[in-house]
Amino acid sequence: MLEAEAGDIAYGRTPVVEAASLSIAQGEICALCGPNGAGKTSLFAALAGELRPRRGVVRIGGEDIRKLSAVALAERRAVLEQSPTLSAEFSVRELIGLAIPLQIPPEEAEEIVETTIAEVDLAEYAARSVLRLSGGQRHRAHLGRALAQLAAGRALGHTTSLLLDEPTANLDIAHQIAVMHLANRAAARGAAVAVVLHDLNLAAAFADRIALMAKGRIIAAGAPSEVFTARRLSETYGTDLSVQIGSDDRPRITPRYDVTPAQTSKEIPHVHRHEPLSRPS
Amino acid sequence: MRPGHLLLLGAAALLVVLGLALGPVTIAPGEIAAVAAGSGDPVHAASIGQIRAPRILLGVAVGTALALAGAALQGLLRNPLADPGLIGVTGGASIGAVSVIVLGEVLFGGGTPGGGTGGDAGGDDVGGGGGAGVAVNAIAGAFIGVMVYISDDTQLRDLTFWSLGALGAANWTLVLVASGISLASALALLSMHRALDLFQVGERAAFHAGIDTERVKLKTGLLTALAVGGATAAAGPIGFIGLVAPHIARLLLGAHHRIMMPAAALTGIALVLSADLAVRLAVPPAEPPIGIATSLLGGPVFLWLLLTRVRRHA
């Protein structure tokens, strides 16, 4: 279980997230969605243990994250950063093995690395320098680094969490779906998965639960079909969005491209005055 | 140990033997062995024991310290052009040494180079490391300027030669103290290989992988300052070894710090000893400063690195 309880997060005196409560069970994918500046990345950073909430508590596997050392935390959760970078000529194999904790014996670490390379579909590039791969392949290699760390945590007997910060940004649609399937697989193996997503359709298609954020608060949390209503999404994003529920009970979100979105939340009523909102069927 | 390590170890060992054998008087390897066993010619024994051996040990310590400090800083700052001079360690250490040369008589009743101690790391903030280094170097430059201004002719000559770097001032006391400090600190940097590897994916990612990043930055800054401070105090600010040695090691054995750092240390030793040998043999019995040789070697390599990077980013 990865949970935040009444978390307030601030940068200096500027509050960015207020009273955020969220819990993600093992085996569950929770998507953090919301417009730019909603506080998703800050809440994500608090869940990852890199930002301390000013108030409230973040727990991982029932343990207060503040009481865990960086090493203990790394055994319990793995993180894929928003724009992962690399400044050394590491091969795919080296990068994927980089974050495996030292407690894992070398043979076991090697096995984790090889399994992960196959999982992220980079077997034919395993010995190639990551810096010489395409953007999509490079991203998969970094995801492999997080997945290998997660597998190592599992091997050490911990219940694990996987945190992905906009893992599909800058990827083509096939790579986006592939990345989300990998997140799905991690959840199926028992990880609690938190994923920041801008693509509402990907969130609706893959997440078990959605936490929709706006102005530093979680304004709705629950199953995608409950959270993603046309009115709520249109109000939250300040643009007209329609929602249809598919046969799989998952919403499909369609924007209207012929209407200029309101630039700020204050302008949202203006949008509604012009365009009636569609309702989920 | 990989073949690349053996190659570098062989080169360093050969240079140690050449360093002991060559000079104004050439001593054959057999005679060196006899001196080591305590049965050699007393003149040769004195030459080796009092002049060449401390000089070579200092060269080994300086090469190791500068190379490992350079490798650690390049890893920490994620900048292959980083050098101990960049974060102001050399500048900070120079203040200590220059003060002793010029103010030694006032402060300690005798002016000897080699009294300087560790510099100011200034590099515990990865992002601001370079900027802090510029500031420290500027302050150090101003301070050294004042010292040059108030120094007399003899002190000015000592200052000039010290500032170009030299292993020639080595005596056992200086060598043991300075080498002890710089070698111990430099070798401690080797234990940070995993953290330095993880810094290559960024500081946040390193934290996510279990690295206490603040502690690593502080520890690297302190150990680098001690290693370079010890080396600079004893041998002067020898440039480019910290920049070039890690690059050669990376070219030979890849970027993994566990493998690259020992190779960088061996490369640093080989570079310092060969530069020292070059200046000793160039115009005997005179000895031009070692800094001239390292700069002649390092300057073009630095330019080549810069051009490669510019071409890669173009």
PDB file of N, CA and C in Angstrom, chain B residues 132-213:
ATOM      1  N   ALA B 132      30.968  28.113  -7.995  1.00  0.00           N
ATOM      2  CA  ALA B 132      31.688  28.273  -6.734  1.00  0.00           C
ATOM      3  C   ALA B 132      33.185  28.182  -6.992  1.00  0.00           C
ATOM      4  N   GLY B 133      33.565  27.281  -7.897  1.00  0.00           N
ATOM      5  CA  GLY B 133      34.984  27.118  -8.225  1.00  0.00           C
ATOM      6  C   GLY B 133      35.562  28.379  -8.818  1.00  0.00           C
ATOM      7  N   VAL B 134      34.788  29.028  -9.706  1.00  0.00           N
ATOM      8  CA  VAL B 134      35.247  30.286 -10.315  1.00  0.00           C
ATOM      9  C   VAL B 134      35.484  31.317  -9.216  1.00  0.00           C
ATOM     10  N   ALA B 135      34.536  31.366  -8.249  1.00  0.00           N
ATOM     11  CA  ALA B 135      34.659  32.333  -7.158  1.00  0.00           C
ATOM     12  C   ALA B 135      35.888  32.039  -6.307  1.00  0.00           C
ATOM     13  N   VAL B 136      36.050  30.750  -5.936  1.00  0.00           N
ATOM     14  CA  VAL B 136      37.196  30.379  -5.099  1.00  0.00           C
ATOM     15  C   VAL B 136      38.496  30.689  -5.845  1.00  0.00           C
ATOM     16  N   ASN B 137      38.524  30.349  -7.141  1.00  0.00           N
ATOM     17  CA  ASN B 137      39.739  30.612  -7.919  1.00  0.00           C
ATOM     18  C   ASN B 137      40.026  32.105  -8.003  1.00  0.00           C
ATOM     19  N   ALA B 138      38.968  32.922  -8.139  1.00  0.00           N
ATOM     20  CA  ALA B 138      39.160  34.368  -8.213  1.00  0.00           C
ATOM     21  C   ALA B 138      39.747  34.893  -6.903  1.00  0.00           C
ATOM     22  N   ILE B 139      39.170  34.416  -5.782  1.00  0.00           N
ATOM     23  CA  ILE B 139      39.657  34.870  -4.467  1.00  0.00           C
ATOM     24  C   ILE B 139      41.105  34.408  -4.276  1.00  0.00           C
ATOM     25  N   ALA B 140      41.347  33.118  -4.654  1.00  0.00           N
ATOM     26  CA  ALA B 140      42.701  32.581  -4.523  1.00  0.00           C
ATOM     27  C   ALA B 140      43.674  33.391  -5.384  1.00  0.00           C
ATOM     28  N   GLY B 141      43.212  33.747  -6.610  1.00  0.00           N
ATOM     29  CA  GLY B 141      44.061  34.520  -7.521  1.00  0.00           C
ATOM     30  C   GLY B 141      44.420  35.877  -6.919  1.00  0.00           C
ATOM     31  N   ALA B 142      43.421  36.529  -6.307  1.00  0.00           N
ATOM     32  CA  ALA B 142      43.655  37.839  -5.704  1.00  0.00           C
ATOM     33  C   ALA B 142      44.648  37.719  -4.549  1.00  0.00           C
ATOM     34  N   PHE B 143      44.431  36.667  -3.725  1.00  0.00           N
ATOM     35  CA  PHE B 143      45.294  36.470  -2.566  1.00  0.00           C
ATOM     36  C   PHE B 143      46.737  36.214  -3.027  1.00  0.00           C
ATOM     37  N   ILE B 144      46.870  35.347  -4.052  1.00  0.00           N
ATOM     38  CA  ILE B 144      48.207  35.022  -4.561  1.00  0.00           C
ATOM     39  C   ILE B 144      48.851  36.280  -5.157  1.00  0.00           C
ATOM     40  N   GLY B 145      48.012  37.126  -5.808  1.00  0.00           N
ATOM     41  CA  GLY B 145      48.516  38.380  -6.362  1.00  0.00           C
ATOM     42  C   GLY B 145      49.136  39.249  -5.270  1.00  0.00           C
ATOM     43  N   VAL B 146      48.458  39.330  -4.134  1.00  0.00           N
ATOM     44  CA  VAL B 146      48.973  40.125  -3.009  1.00  0.00           C
ATOM     45  C   VAL B 146      50.305  39.544  -2.532  1.00  0.00           C
ATOM     46  N   MET B 147      50.336  38.201  -2.427  1.00  0.00           N
ATOM     47  CA  MET B 147      51.558  37.538  -1.953  1.00  0.00           C
ATOM     48  C   MET B 147      52.731  37.805  -2.914  1.00  0.00           C
ATOM     49  N   VAL B 148      52.435  37.735  -4.216  1.00  0.00           N
ATOM     50  CA  VAL B 148      53.474  38.003  -5.217  1.00  0.00           C
ATOM     51  C   VAL B 148      53.973  39.442  -5.051  1.00  0.00           C
ATOM     52  N   TYR B 149      53.039  40.347  -4.816  1.00  0.00           N
ATOM     53  CA  TYR B 149      53.365  41.772  -4.702  1.00  0.00           C
ATOM     54  C   TYR B 149      54.297  42.038  -3.523  1.00  0.00           C
ATOM     55  N   ILE B 150      54.051  41.348  -2.399  1.00  0.00           N
ATOM     56  CA  ILE B 150      54.861  41.646  -1.198  1.00  0.00           C
ATOM     57  C   ILE B 150      56.086  40.737  -1.071  1.00  0.00           C
ATOM     58  N   SER B 151      56.273  39.813  -2.029  1.00  0.00           N
ATOM     59  CA  SER B 151      57.392  38.873  -1.887  1.00  0.00           C
ATOM     60  C   SER B 151      58.705  39.512  -2.360  1.00  0.00           C
ATOM     61  N   ASP B 152      59.827  38.986  -1.791  1.00  0.00           N
ATOM     62  CA  ASP B 152      61.127  39.466  -2.269  1.00  0.00           C
ATOM     63  C   ASP B 152      61.582  38.595  -3.439  1.00  0.00           C
ATOM     64  N   ASP B 153      62.776  38.851  -3.966  1.00  0.00           N
ATOM     65  CA  ASP B 153      63.212  38.169  -5.194  1.00  0.00           C
ATOM     66  C   ASP B 153      63.310  36.654  -5.032  1.00  0.00           C
ATOM     67  N   THR B 154      63.880  36.211  -3.905  1.00  0.00           N
ATOM     68  CA  THR B 154      64.028  34.764  -3.682  1.00  0.00           C
ATOM     69  C   THR B 154      62.670  34.107  -3.572  1.00  0.00           C
ATOM     70  N   GLN B 155      61.784  34.757  -2.803  1.00  0.00           N
ATOM     71  CA  GLN B 155      60.441  34.191  -2.637  1.00  0.00           C
ATOM     72  C   GLN B 155      59.710  34.141  -3.975  1.00  0.00           C
ATOM     73  N   LEU B 156      59.924  35.172  -4.776  1.00  0.00           N
ATOM     74  CA  LEU B 156      59.246  35.240  -6.083  1.00  0.00           C
ATOM     75  C   LEU B 156      59.692  34.077  -6.977  1.00  0.00           C
ATOM     76  N   ARG B 157      61.000  33.771  -6.898  1.00  0.00           N
ATOM     77  CA  ARG B 157      61.529  32.658  -7.689  1.00  0.00           C
ATOM     78  C   ARG B 157      60.925  31.336  -7.189  1.00  0.00           C
ATOM     79  N   ASP B 158      60.892  31.168  -5.864  1.00  0.00           N
ATOM     80  CA  ASP B 158      60.286  29.941  -5.288  1.00  0.00           C
ATOM     81  C   ASP B 158      58.830  29.811  -5.720  1.00  0.00           C
ATOM     82  N   LEU B 159      58.130  30.963  -5.639  1.00  0.00           N
ATOM     83  CA  LEU B 159      56.702  30.986  -5.995  1.00  0.00           C
ATOM     84  C   LEU B 159      56.493  30.561  -7.445  1.00  0.00           C
ATOM     85  N   THR B 160      57.323  31.146  -8.306  1.00  0.00           N
ATOM     86  CA  THR B 160      57.167  30.868  -9.738  1.00  0.00           C
ATOM     87  C   THR B 160      57.362  29.385 -10.012  1.00  0.00           C
ATOM     88  N   PHE B 161      58.445  28.815  -9.434  1.00  0.00           N
ATOM     89  CA  PHE B 161      58.712  27.399  -9.700  1.00  0.00           C
ATOM     90  C   PHE B 161      57.652  26.511  -9.070  1.00  0.00           C
ATOM     91  N   TRP B 162      57.229  26.870  -7.850  1.00  0.00           N
ATOM     92  CA  TRP B 162      56.201  26.053  -7.201  1.00  0.00           C
ATOM     93  C   TRP B 162      54.912  26.077  -8.032  1.00  0.00           C
ATOM     94  N   SER B 163      54.575  27.281  -8.553  1.00  0.00           N
ATOM     95  CA  SER B 163      53.304  27.406  -9.262  1.00  0.00           C
ATOM     96  C   SER B 163      53.296  26.647 -10.590  1.00  0.00           C
ATOM     97  N   LEU B 164      54.494  26.237 -11.050  1.00  0.00           N
ATOM     98  CA  LEU B 164      54.546  25.431 -12.279  1.00  0.00           C
ATOM     99  C   LEU B 164      54.582  23.935 -11.963  1.00  0.00           C
ATOM    100  N   GLY B 165      54.661  23.622 -10.682  1.00  0.00           N
ATOM    101  CA  GLY B 165      54.650  22.225 -10.271  1.00  0.00           C
ATOM    102  C   GLY B 165      56.021  21.584 -10.334  1.00  0.00           C
ATOM    103  N   ALA B 166      56.352  20.811  -9.310  1.00  0.00           N
ATOM    104  CA  ALA B 166      57.645  20.120  -9.286  1.00  0.00           C
ATOM    105  C   ALA B 166      57.598  19.008  -8.256  1.00  0.00           C
ATOM    106  N   LEU B 167      58.251  17.890  -8.597  1.00  0.00           N
ATOM    107  CA  LEU B 167      58.359  16.817  -7.605  1.00  0.00           C
ATOM    108  C   LEU B 167      59.713  16.879  -6.910  1.00  0.00           C
ATOM    109  N   GLY B 168      60.560  17.808  -7.379  1.00  0.00           N
ATOM    110  CA  GLY B 168      61.952  17.849  -6.925  1.00  0.00           C
ATOM    111  C   GLY B 168      62.137  18.227  -5.462  1.00  0.00           C
ATOM    112  N   ALA B 169      61.158  18.909  -4.864  1.00  0.00           N
ATOM    113  CA  ALA B 169      61.312  19.338  -3.476  1.00  0.00           C
ATOM    114  C   ALA B 169      61.037  18.198  -2.504  1.00  0.00           C
ATOM    115  N   ALA B 170      60.801  16.998  -3.066  1.00  0.00           N
ATOM    116  CA  ALA B 170      60.380  15.896  -2.204  1.00  0.00           C
ATOM    117  C   ALA B 170      61.473  15.472  -1.231  1.00  0.00           C
ATOM    118  N   ASN B 171      61.151  15.470   0.038  1.00  0.00           N
ATOM    119  CA  ASN B 171      61.979  14.790   1.034  1.00  0.00           C
ATOM    120  C   ASN B 171      61.043  13.866   1.793  1.00  0.00           C
ATOM    121  N   TRP B 172      61.586  12.950   2.539  1.00  0.00           N
ATOM    122  CA  TRP B 172      60.740  11.895   3.105  1.00  0.00           C
ATOM    123  C   TRP B 172      59.621  12.438   3.993  1.00  0.00           C
ATOM    124  N   THR B 173      59.931  13.482   4.819  1.00  0.00           N
ATOM    125  CA  THR B 173      58.893  13.999   5.723  1.00  0.00           C
ATOM    126  C   THR B 173      57.719  14.545   4.906  1.00  0.00           C
ATOM    127  N   LEU B 174      58.085  15.413   3.926  1.00  0.00           N
ATOM    128  CA  LEU B 174      57.053  16.020   3.085  1.00  0.00           C
ATOM    129  C   LEU B 174      56.255  14.941   2.350  1.00  0.00           C
ATOM    130  N   VAL B 175      56.995  13.988   1.777  1.00  0.00           N
ATOM    131  CA  VAL B 175      56.357  12.951   0.969  1.00  0.00           C
ATOM    132  C   VAL B 175      55.415  12.102   1.824  1.00  0.00           C
ATOM    133  N   LEU B 176      55.882  11.708   2.993  1.00  0.00           N
ATOM    134  CA  LEU B 176      55.056  10.810   3.799  1.00  0.00           C
ATOM    135  C   LEU B 176      53.789  11.504   4.289  1.00  0.00           C
ATOM    136  N   VAL B 177      53.933  12.775   4.712  1.00  0.00           N
ATOM    137  CA  VAL B 177      52.748  13.484   5.215  1.00  0.00           C
ATOM    138  C   VAL B 177      51.776  13.769   4.069  1.00  0.00           C
ATOM    139  N   ALA B 178      52.283  14.418   3.007  1.00  0.00           N
ATOM    140  CA  ALA B 178      51.396  14.818   1.908  1.00  0.00           C
ATOM    141  C   ALA B 178      50.838  13.613   1.170  1.00  0.00           C
ATOM    142  N   SER B 179      51.714  12.631   0.895  1.00  0.00           N
ATOM    143  CA  SER B 179      51.246  11.454   0.164  1.00  0.00           C
ATOM    144  C   SER B 179      50.247  10.668   1.006  1.00  0.00           C
ATOM    145  N   GLY B 180      50.528  10.579   2.301  1.00  0.00           N
ATOM    146  CA  GLY B 180      49.601   9.846   3.191  1.00  0.00           C
ATOM    147  C   GLY B 180      48.215  10.433   3.118  1.00  0.00           C
ATOM    148  N   ILE B 181      48.147  11.780   3.251  1.00  0.00           N
ATOM    149  CA  ILE B 181      46.834  12.449   3.234  1.00  0.00           C
ATOM    150  C   ILE B 181      46.169  12.274   1.867  1.00  0.00           C
ATOM    151  N   SER B 182      46.923  12.569   0.804  1.00  0.00           N
ATOM    152  CA  SER B 182      46.266  12.559  -0.506  1.00  0.00           C
ATOM    153  C   SER B 182      45.956  11.137  -0.973  1.00  0.00           C
ATOM    154  N   LEU B 183      46.853  10.183  -0.693  1.00  0.00           N
ATOM    155  CA  LEU B 183      46.574   8.806  -1.125  1.00  0.00           C
ATOM    156  C   LEU B 183      45.382   8.219  -0.368  1.00  0.00           C
ATOM    157  N   ALA B 184      45.340   8.439   0.949  1.00  0.00           N
ATOM    158  CA  ALA B 184      44.238   7.886   1.740  1.00  0.00           C
ATOM    159  C   ALA B 184      42.904   8.464   1.265  1.00  0.00           C
ATOM    160  N   SER B 185      42.870   9.783   1.030  1.00  0.00           N
ATOM    161  CA  SER B 185      41.618  10.414   0.593  1.00  0.00           C
ATOM    162  C   SER B 185      41.247   9.940  -0.810  1.00  0.00           C
ATOM    163  N   ALA B 186      42.256   9.850  -1.682  1.00  0.00           N
ATOM    164  CA  ALA B 186      41.969   9.457  -3.063  1.00  0.00           C
ATOM    165  C   ALA B 186      41.454   8.023  -3.108  1.00  0.00           C
ATOM    166  N   LEU B 187      42.083   7.142  -2.340  1.00  0.00           N
ATOM    167  CA  LEU B 187      41.642   5.740  -2.371  1.00  0.00           C
ATOM    168  C   LEU B 187      40.244   5.602  -1.762  1.00  0.00           C
ATOM    169  N   ALA B 188      39.916   6.482  -0.795  1.00  0.00           N
ATOM    170  CA  ALA B 188      38.558   6.445  -0.229  1.00  0.00           C
ATOM    171  C   ALA B 188      37.520   6.802  -1.298  1.00  0.00           C
ATOM    172  N   LEU B 189      37.941   7.605  -2.274  1.00  0.00           N
ATOM    173  CA  LEU B 189      37.009   7.959  -3.364  1.00  0.00           C
ATOM    174  C   LEU B 189      36.594   6.730  -4.176  1.00  0.00           C
ATOM    175  N   LEU B 190      37.477   5.713  -4.204  1.00  0.00           N
ATOM    176  CA  LEU B 190      37.165   4.502  -4.968  1.00  0.00           C
ATOM    177  C   LEU B 190      35.888   3.835  -4.466  1.00  0.00           C
ATOM    178  N   SER B 191      35.646   3.957  -3.147  1.00  0.00           N
ATOM    179  CA  SER B 191      34.474   3.282  -2.564  1.00  0.00           C
ATOM    180  C   SER B 191      33.167   3.926  -3.027  1.00  0.00           C
ATOM    181  N   MET B 192      33.254   5.052  -3.702  1.00  0.00           N
ATOM    182  CA  MET B 192      32.025   5.749  -4.096  1.00  0.00           C
ATOM    183  C   MET B 192      31.609   5.422  -5.525  1.00  0.00           C
ATOM    184  N   HIS B 193      32.168   4.330  -6.060  1.00  0.00           N
ATOM    185  CA  HIS B 193      31.924   4.044  -7.485  1.00  0.00           C
ATOM    186  C   HIS B 193      30.447   3.880  -7.821  1.00  0.00           C
ATOM    187  N   ARG B 194      29.679   3.214  -6.947  1.00  0.00           N
ATOM    188  CA  ARG B 194      28.262   2.966  -7.292  1.00  0.00           C
ATOM    189  C   ARG B 194      27.486   4.282  -7.310  1.00  0.00           C
ATOM    190  N   ALA B 195      27.739   5.114  -6.294  1.00  0.00           N
ATOM    191  CA  ALA B 195      27.051   6.409  -6.236  1.00  0.00           C
ATOM    192  C   ALA B 195      27.383   7.241  -7.476  1.00  0.00           C
ATOM    193  N   LEU B 196      28.655   7.228  -7.871  1.00  0.00           N
ATOM    194  CA  LEU B 196      29.063   8.024  -9.036  1.00  0.00           C
ATOM    195  C   LEU B 196      28.438   7.474 -10.317  1.00  0.00           C
ATOM    196  N   ASP B 197      28.328   6.147 -10.413  1.00  0.00           N
ATOM    197  CA  ASP B 197      27.620   5.556 -11.564  1.00  0.00           C
ATOM    198  C   ASP B 197      26.184   6.070 -11.605  1.00  0.00           C
ATOM    199  N   LEU B 198      25.529   6.049 -10.442  1.00  0.00           N
ATOM    200  CA  LEU B 198      24.110   6.431 -10.410  1.00  0.00           C
ATOM    201  C   LEU B 198      23.910   7.930 -10.634  1.00  0.00           C
ATOM    202  N   PHE B 199      24.912   8.731 -10.295  1.00  0.00           N
ATOM    203  CA  PHE B 199      24.805  10.167 -10.584  1.00  0.00           C
ATOM    204  C   PHE B 199      24.723  10.416 -12.096  1.00  0.00           C
ATOM    205  N   GLN B 200      25.139   9.436 -12.902  1.00  0.00           N
ATOM    206  CA  GLN B 200      25.098   9.621 -14.362  1.00  0.00           C
ATOM    207  C   GLN B 200      23.668   9.638 -14.900  1.00  0.00           C
ATOM    208  N   VAL B 201      22.705   9.106 -14.098  1.00  0.00           N
ATOM    209  CA  VAL B 201      21.308   9.211 -14.536  1.00  0.00           C
ATOM    210  C   VAL B 201      20.632  10.405 -13.849  1.00  0.00           C
ATOM    211  N   GLY B 202      21.409  11.238 -13.211  1.00  0.00           N
ATOM    212  CA  GLY B 202      20.854  12.437 -12.579  1.00  0.00           C
ATOM    213  C   GLY B 202      20.746  12.265 -11.077  1.00  0.00           C
ATOM    214  N   GLU B 203      20.737  13.405 -10.411  1.00  0.00           N
ATOM    215  CA  GLU B 203      20.744  13.382  -8.954  1.00  0.00           C
ATOM    216  C   GLU B 203      19.446  12.796  -8.390  1.00  0.00           C
ATOM    217  N   ARG B 204      18.323  13.139  -9.009  1.00  0.00           N
ATOM    218  CA  ARG B 204      17.034  12.615  -8.522  1.00  0.00           C
ATOM    219  C   ARG B 204      16.985  11.105  -8.692  1.00  0.00           C
ATOM    220  N   ALA B 205      17.410  10.652  -9.868  1.00  0.00           N
ATOM    221  CA  ALA B 205      17.378   9.209 -10.129  1.00  0.00           C
ATOM    222  C   ALA B 205      18.327   8.484  -9.174  1.00  0.00           C
ATOM    223  N   ALA B 206      19.451   9.119  -8.854  1.00  0.00           N
ATOM    224  CA  ALA B 206      20.393   8.503  -7.912  1.00  0.00           C
ATOM    225  C   ALA B 206      19.724   8.344  -6.545  1.00  0.00           C
ATOM    226  N   PHE B 207      18.991   9.363  -6.134  1.00  0.00           N
ATOM    227  CA  PHE B 207      18.264   9.259  -4.861  1.00  0.00           C
ATOM    228  C   PHE B 207      17.218   8.144  -4.943  1.00  0.00           C
ATOM    229  N   HIS B 208      16.513   8.087  -6.062  1.00  0.00           N
ATOM    230  CA  HIS B 208      15.489   7.044  -6.217  1.00  0.00           C
ATOM    231  C   HIS B 208      16.099   5.649  -6.140  1.00  0.00           C
ATOM    232  N   ALA B 209      17.369   5.539  -6.515  1.00  0.00           N
ATOM    233  CA  ALA B 209      18.022   4.231  -6.496  1.00  0.00           C
ATOM    234  C   ALA B 209      18.711   3.953  -5.159  1.00  0.00           C
ATOM    235  N   GLY B 210      18.502   4.824  -4.185  1.00  0.00           N
ATOM    236  CA  GLY B 210      18.996   4.527  -2.842  1.00  0.00           C
ATOM    237  C   GLY B 210      20.261   5.260  -2.430  1.00  0.00           C
ATOM    238  N   ILE B 211      20.628   6.296  -3.168  1.00  0.00           N
ATOM    239  CA  ILE B 211      21.842   7.048  -2.828  1.00  0.00           C
ATOM    240  C   ILE B 211      21.466   8.271  -1.991  1.00  0.00           C
ATOM    241  N   ASP B 212      22.160   8.436  -0.868  1.00  0.00           N
ATOM    242  CA  ASP B 212      21.985   9.642  -0.068  1.00  0.00           C
ATOM    243  C   ASP B 212      22.806  10.734  -0.760  1.00  0.00           C
ATOM    244  N   THR B 213      22.159  11.454  -1.664  1.00  0.00           N
ATOM    245  CA  THR B 213      22.902  12.317  -2.590  1.00  0.00           C
ATOM    246  C   THR B 213      23.640  13.452  -1.871  1.00  0.00           C
TER     247      THR B 213
END
